[in-house]
Amino acid sequence: MRMSTLLETIRHGRQPDSPDLIIRWLESAPDNWESAECQFYVLIEAAQDELVPAHWRRTCLDHIHRPLTRLYRLAETEYQQSCLRCLRYELAITSQYAAASLR
């Protein structure tokens, strides 16, 4: 499966019984800031999308720490560290929203 197709499949939860897709996608990405940030946003968007199956949304939240950890490691500039703080805040807010809608 091409990377762009895999990204769309993950984002829209098209194969919700295949969580290994997320792991494969995360592990095959280049090790750079842009890639990790993209992964973070795809997972967070899937997690908050109420049209995506609930167990897939939970799976996305379960794996969102992986790109976030990469971003911590890659953050070298003050700007990147500031972006990272914003992403952490966005995750905190989204997690509360998603938790309420996943009950």
Short mmCIF file of C-alpha atoms in Angstrom, two decimals:
data_model
loop_
_atom_site.label_atom_id
_atom_site.label_comp_id
_atom_site.label_asym_id
_atom_site.label_seq_id
_atom_site.Cartn_x
_atom_site.Cartn_y
_atom_site.Cartn_z
CA MET A 1 0.00 0.00 0.00
CA ARG A 2 1.38 3.42 -0.95
CA MET A 3 2.15 5.83 1.88
CA SER A 4 -0.50 8.35 0.81
CA THR A 5 -3.12 5.58 0.63
CA LEU A 6 -2.00 4.27 4.01
CA LEU A 7 -2.27 7.76 5.50
CA GLU A 8 -5.84 8.13 4.19
CA THR A 9 -6.78 4.66 5.42
CA ILE A 10 -5.54 5.50 8.90
CA ARG A 11 -7.05 8.97 9.00
CA HIS A 12 -10.51 7.76 8.00
CA GLY A 13 -10.43 4.44 9.84
CA ARG A 14 -11.09 2.44 6.68
CA GLN A 15 -9.61 -0.75 8.13
CA PRO A 16 -10.45 -0.42 11.83
CA ASP A 17 -9.60 -4.05 12.59
CA SER A 18 -5.99 -3.63 11.43
CA PRO A 19 -4.12 -1.60 14.07
CA ASP A 20 -0.85 -2.91 12.64
CA LEU A 21 -1.36 -0.39 9.81
CA ILE A 22 -0.61 2.42 12.24
CA ILE A 23 2.57 0.77 13.47
CA ARG A 24 3.77 0.10 9.93
CA TRP A 25 3.00 3.69 8.90
CA LEU A 26 4.76 5.17 11.93
CA GLU A 27 7.85 3.01 11.48
CA SER A 28 8.22 3.61 7.74
CA ALA A 29 8.23 7.41 7.89
CA PRO A 30 11.39 9.49 7.55
CA ASP A 31 12.94 10.60 10.84
CA ASN A 32 12.35 14.33 10.58
CA TRP A 33 10.23 17.04 12.17
CA GLU A 34 7.77 17.42 9.29
CA SER A 35 7.02 13.72 9.12
CA ALA A 36 6.48 13.36 12.87
CA GLU A 37 4.28 16.46 12.97
CA CYS A 38 2.19 15.11 10.07
CA GLN A 39 1.78 11.79 11.88
CA PHE A 40 0.69 13.59 15.03
CA TYR A 41 -1.97 15.55 13.16
CA VAL A 42 -3.30 12.54 11.25
CA LEU A 43 -3.70 10.57 14.47
CA ILE A 44 -5.27 13.43 16.40
CA GLU A 45 -7.69 14.21 13.58
CA ALA A 46 -8.75 10.56 13.41
CA ALA A 47 -9.18 10.45 17.18
CA GLN A 48 -11.58 13.38 17.21
CA ASP A 49 -13.56 12.35 14.11
CA GLU A 50 -16.87 10.92 15.35
CA LEU A 51 -17.47 9.28 11.96
CA VAL A 52 -14.49 6.99 12.57
CA PRO A 53 -15.21 3.79 14.57
CA ALA A 54 -14.67 4.30 18.30
CA HIS A 55 -12.11 1.52 18.72
CA TRP A 56 -10.03 3.00 15.87
CA ARG A 57 -10.15 6.41 17.52
CA ARG A 58 -8.88 4.85 20.77
CA THR A 59 -6.13 3.05 18.84
CA CYS A 60 -5.02 6.35 17.31
CA LEU A 61 -4.84 7.92 20.78
CA ASP A 62 -2.91 4.90 22.03
CA HIS A 63 -0.23 5.46 19.38
CA ILE A 64 -0.04 9.26 19.33
CA HIS A 65 2.82 9.21 21.83
CA ARG A 66 5.13 7.80 19.16
CA PRO A 67 5.30 10.86 16.87
CA LEU A 68 5.18 13.12 19.92
CA THR A 69 8.23 11.35 21.36
CA ARG A 70 10.04 11.78 18.04
CA LEU A 71 9.21 15.49 18.10
CA TYR A 72 10.67 15.81 21.62
CA ARG A 73 13.86 14.21 20.37
CA LEU A 74 13.99 16.37 17.23
CA ALA A 75 13.14 19.71 18.85
CA GLU A 76 16.34 21.73 18.56
CA THR A 77 15.23 25.32 18.17
CA GLU A 78 13.15 27.53 20.44
CA TYR A 79 10.51 27.66 17.70
CA GLN A 80 10.25 23.86 17.58
CA GLN A 81 10.05 23.69 21.36
CA SER A 82 7.24 26.25 21.26
CA CYS A 83 5.44 24.18 18.59
CA LEU A 84 5.86 21.12 20.75
CA ARG A 85 4.21 22.87 23.71
CA CYS A 86 1.28 23.78 21.44
CA LEU A 87 0.96 20.18 20.26
CA ARG A 88 0.96 18.92 23.85
CA TYR A 89 -1.77 21.43 24.70
CA GLU A 90 -3.78 20.40 21.64
CA LEU A 91 -3.45 16.74 22.65
CA ALA A 92 -4.64 17.50 26.19
CA ILE A 93 -7.73 19.30 24.91
CA THR A 94 -8.48 16.75 22.20
CA SER A 95 -8.06 13.84 24.62
CA GLN A 96 -10.71 15.32 26.90
CA TYR A 97 -13.05 15.86 23.97
CA ALA A 98 -12.43 12.40 22.56
CA ALA A 99 -12.82 10.71 25.95
CA ALA A 100 -16.24 12.31 26.40
CA SER A 101 -17.40 11.15 22.98
CA LEU A 102 -15.99 7.62 23.40
CA ARG A 103 -18.01 6.77 26.52
#
